[in-house]
Amino acid sequence: QKEVEQDPGPLSVPEGAIVSLNCTYSNSAFQYFMWYRQYSRKGPELLMYTYSSGNKEDGRFTAQVDKSSKYISLFIRDSQPSDSATYLCAMRWGADGLTFGKGTHLIIQP
Amino acid sequence: DAEITQSPRHKITETGRQVTLACHQTWNHNNMFWYRQDLGHGLRLIHYSYGVHDTNKGEVSDGYSVSRSNTEDLPLTLESAASSQTSVYFCASSDSTFYGYTFGSGTRLTVV
């Protein structure tokens, strides 16, 4: 079983819809959780960073962590065609490198 | 502006050749990382460094090596390139808080 599971999609939704992206993980030691956005042929860029359980909001984006269920989510409100990209969840427990999910390919239809 | 650059952007090499991919950052970050990204596997950690002369093996380090002689650079060397090493390679860096890694634009390597 992979440490981090993420549905690869593609996930296709109409413009303006609320998008929900999710990851599950098995290592209960993970404490730091991140979401990255990656456009085609580009490097990942950090969207959201959260520590431990709870919610964090930044503009149209909300990151949610439920450590008891080992489940993290990213919500995108009022989705735009420019949000079309691959979204990667990532997490770590100490000073080692991040462990990534495989990424979900998101398509926002105009 | 600070940045992290990778070179070359694309590389084609033959099986058995030694290949070095460059990574240079001007963020003055102590921590640097190399990942490879493959369809079906996502991003996997190859090697990482917490400072000059420090190197550590990641999840998929076999066949790769790194050295850190200064803060700015962490070159990745494939000792004897194999077709299984055809991939997109990303370099990343972070400061001591480890909050959010900054990634380069990647090097697409093809081993024929």
Coordinates of C-alpha atoms in Angstrom, one line a residue:
Chain A
Q1 CA 0.0 0.0 0.0
K2 CA 1.4 3.4 -1.0
E3 CA 1.8 5.9 1.8
V4 CA -0.3 8.5 0.0
E5 CA -3.3 7.7 -2.2
Q6 CA -4.8 10.2 -4.7
D7 CA -7.3 9.6 -7.5
P8 CA -5.5 10.5 -10.7
G9 CA -8.8 11.6 -12.5
P10 CA -9.3 13.2 -14.8
L11 CA -11.9 15.3 -12.9
S12 CA -13.9 17.5 -15.3
V13 CA -16.3 20.1 -13.9
P14 CA -18.0 23.2 -15.4
E15 CA -16.7 26.7 -14.7
G16 CA -18.0 28.2 -11.5
A17 CA -18.5 24.8 -9.8
I18 CA -16.9 23.9 -6.4
V19 CA -14.1 21.4 -6.8
S20 CA -13.2 18.9 -4.1
L21 CA -9.8 17.1 -4.3
N22 CA -8.7 14.5 -1.8
C23 CA -5.9 12.4 -0.5
T24 CA -5.7 9.6 2.0
Y25 CA -2.5 8.5 3.8
S26 CA -1.4 5.6 6.0
N27 CA 1.5 7.1 8.0
S28 CA 0.1 8.6 11.2
A29 CA 3.4 10.4 11.8
F30 CA 2.7 12.9 9.0
Q31 CA 2.3 16.4 10.5
Y32 CA 2.8 18.9 7.6
F33 CA 0.4 18.8 4.7
M34 CA 0.7 20.7 1.4
W35 CA -1.1 21.1 -1.9
Y36 CA 0.8 21.9 -5.1
R37 CA -0.5 22.9 -8.5
Q38 CA 1.4 21.8 -11.6
Y39 CA 0.7 23.0 -15.1
S40 CA 1.7 21.0 -18.1
R41 CA 5.5 20.9 -18.6
K42 CA 6.1 23.1 -15.5
G43 CA 7.4 22.5 -12.0
P44 CA 4.9 22.2 -9.1
E45 CA 4.1 25.4 -7.2
L46 CA 2.9 25.6 -3.6
L47 CA -0.8 26.5 -3.1
M48 CA -1.5 25.7 0.5
Y49 CA 0.4 24.6 3.6
T50 CA -1.2 23.4 6.8
Y51 CA 0.0 21.9 10.0
S52 CA -2.0 19.3 11.9
S53 CA -5.8 19.1 11.7
G54 CA -8.2 21.9 10.8
N55 CA -9.0 24.2 8.0
K56 CA -7.1 26.9 6.2
E57 CA -8.5 29.4 3.7
D58 CA -6.7 31.5 1.1
G59 CA -9.0 33.2 -1.4
R60 CA -10.9 30.7 -3.4
F61 CA -8.9 27.8 -1.9
T62 CA -9.6 25.9 1.4
A63 CA -7.4 23.1 2.7
Q64 CA -8.8 20.7 5.2
V65 CA -6.9 18.1 7.3
D66 CA -8.6 15.3 9.3
K67 CA -5.8 13.5 11.0
S68 CA -8.1 11.1 12.8
S69 CA -9.3 9.8 9.4
K70 CA -5.9 10.3 7.7
Y71 CA -7.7 12.4 5.0
I72 CA -6.9 15.8 3.5
S73 CA -8.9 17.8 1.1
L74 CA -8.6 20.9 -1.1
F75 CA -11.7 22.8 -2.1
I76 CA -11.7 25.3 -5.0
R77 CA -14.7 27.7 -5.1
D78 CA -15.9 29.5 -8.2
S79 CA -13.6 27.4 -10.4
Q80 CA -12.0 29.0 -13.4
P81 CA -10.5 27.5 -16.6
S82 CA -7.1 28.8 -15.4
D83 CA -7.5 26.3 -12.5
S84 CA -7.1 23.4 -15.0
A85 CA -3.9 21.7 -13.9
T86 CA -2.7 18.7 -12.0
Y87 CA -3.1 19.0 -8.2
L88 CA -0.6 17.2 -6.0
C89 CA -1.0 16.6 -2.3
A90 CA 2.2 16.3 -0.3
M91 CA 3.1 15.6 3.3
R92 CA 6.0 15.0 5.7
W93 CA 6.6 14.2 9.3
G94 CA 10.2 15.4 9.9
A95 CA 13.0 16.9 8.1
D96 CA 13.1 14.4 5.2
G97 CA 11.7 15.1 1.8
L98 CA 8.1 15.4 1.0
T99 CA 6.0 12.3 0.1
F100 CA 3.7 13.1 -2.8
G101 CA 0.4 11.7 -4.1
K102 CA 0.3 10.9 -7.8
G103 CA -1.7 13.9 -8.5
T104 CA -5.3 14.6 -9.8
H105 CA -5.7 16.0 -13.3
L106 CA -8.4 18.7 -13.1
I107 CA -10.3 20.1 -16.1
I108 CA -12.5 23.2 -15.8
Q109 CA -14.8 23.4 -18.7
P110 CA -15.7 27.0 -19.9
Chain B
D1 CA 14.5 38.0 -8.2
A2 CA 15.6 34.7 -6.6
E3 CA 15.1 31.6 -8.6
I4 CA 15.9 28.0 -9.1
T5 CA 17.1 26.9 -12.5
Q6 CA 17.7 23.5 -14.1
S7 CA 19.7 22.7 -17.1
P8 CA 19.5 21.3 -19.7
R9 CA 15.7 21.5 -20.2
H10 CA 15.9 18.4 -22.5
K11 CA 18.5 15.7 -22.9
I12 CA 18.8 12.6 -24.9
T13 CA 21.6 10.2 -24.0
E14 CA 22.7 6.6 -24.7
T15 CA 22.5 3.7 -22.4
G16 CA 25.7 3.4 -20.3
R17 CA 26.8 7.0 -20.5
Q18 CA 27.4 9.2 -17.5
V19 CA 25.0 12.2 -17.4
T20 CA 24.9 15.2 -15.1
L21 CA 21.9 17.4 -14.5
A22 CA 22.5 20.8 -13.1
C23 CA 20.4 22.6 -10.4
H24 CA 21.3 26.2 -9.3
Q25 CA 19.3 28.3 -6.8
T26 CA 19.7 31.9 -5.7
W27 CA 17.3 31.7 -2.7
N28 CA 20.2 31.0 -0.4
H29 CA 18.3 27.9 0.8
N30 CA 20.2 25.3 2.8
N31 CA 18.0 22.4 1.7
M32 CA 17.9 21.0 -1.8
F33 CA 16.1 18.0 -3.3
W34 CA 16.0 15.9 -6.5
Y35 CA 12.8 14.2 -7.5
R36 CA 11.8 12.2 -10.6
Q37 CA 8.3 12.3 -12.0
D38 CA 6.9 9.3 -13.9
L39 CA 3.4 8.5 -15.1
G40 CA 1.7 6.2 -12.6
H41 CA 4.3 6.9 -9.9
G42 CA 4.1 10.6 -9.2
L43 CA 7.1 12.5 -7.7
R44 CA 9.7 10.3 -6.0
L45 CA 12.6 11.5 -4.0
I46 CA 16.1 10.6 -5.3
H47 CA 18.6 12.5 -3.1
Y48 CA 18.6 15.5 -0.8
S49 CA 21.0 17.7 1.0
Y50 CA 20.7 19.9 4.1
G51 CA 23.8 21.9 3.5
V52 CA 27.3 22.0 2.1
H53 CA 29.0 18.5 2.1
D54 CA 25.7 16.9 3.3
T55 CA 23.9 14.4 1.1
N56 CA 21.3 11.8 1.8
K57 CA 19.6 9.0 -0.1
G58 CA 15.9 9.1 -0.9
E59 CA 13.4 6.5 -2.0
V60 CA 14.9 5.8 -5.4
S61 CA 18.6 6.6 -5.1
D62 CA 20.1 3.5 -6.9
G63 CA 22.1 4.6 -10.0
Y64 CA 22.2 8.2 -8.9
S65 CA 24.7 10.4 -7.0
V66 CA 24.9 14.0 -5.8
S67 CA 27.5 16.2 -4.3
R68 CA 27.2 19.6 -2.5
S69 CA 30.2 21.8 -2.7
N70 CA 28.4 25.1 -2.2
T71 CA 25.0 26.4 -1.2
E72 CA 23.8 27.2 -4.6
D73 CA 24.3 24.0 -6.6
L74 CA 23.3 20.3 -6.3
P75 CA 24.2 18.5 -9.5
L76 CA 22.6 15.0 -10.1
T77 CA 24.8 12.4 -11.8
L78 CA 23.6 9.2 -13.4
E79 CA 26.6 7.0 -13.2
S80 CA 25.6 4.7 -16.1
A81 CA 22.3 5.7 -17.7
A82 CA 19.7 3.1 -18.1
S83 CA 16.4 3.2 -20.1
S84 CA 14.5 2.9 -16.7
Q85 CA 15.9 6.4 -15.9
T86 CA 14.0 8.0 -18.7
S87 CA 11.9 10.5 -16.8
V88 CA 11.3 14.2 -15.9
Y89 CA 13.7 15.3 -13.1
F90 CA 12.8 18.2 -10.8
C91 CA 15.1 20.0 -8.4
A92 CA 13.6 21.8 -5.4
S93 CA 14.9 23.9 -2.5
S94 CA 13.6 25.1 0.9
D95 CA 14.7 27.2 3.8
S96 CA 15.3 25.8 7.3
T97 CA 11.5 25.9 8.1
F98 CA 10.8 23.5 5.3
Y99 CA 7.6 25.4 4.6
G100 CA 6.9 24.8 0.9
Y101 CA 9.5 23.7 -1.5
T102 CA 10.4 25.9 -4.6
F103 CA 10.7 23.7 -7.7
G104 CA 12.6 24.2 -10.9
S105 CA 11.1 23.8 -14.3
G106 CA 12.4 20.3 -14.8
T107 CA 14.8 18.4 -17.1
R108 CA 13.2 15.9 -19.5
L109 CA 15.8 13.0 -19.9
T110 CA 15.5 10.3 -22.5
V111 CA 17.8 7.3 -22.4
V112 CA 18.0 5.4 -25.7

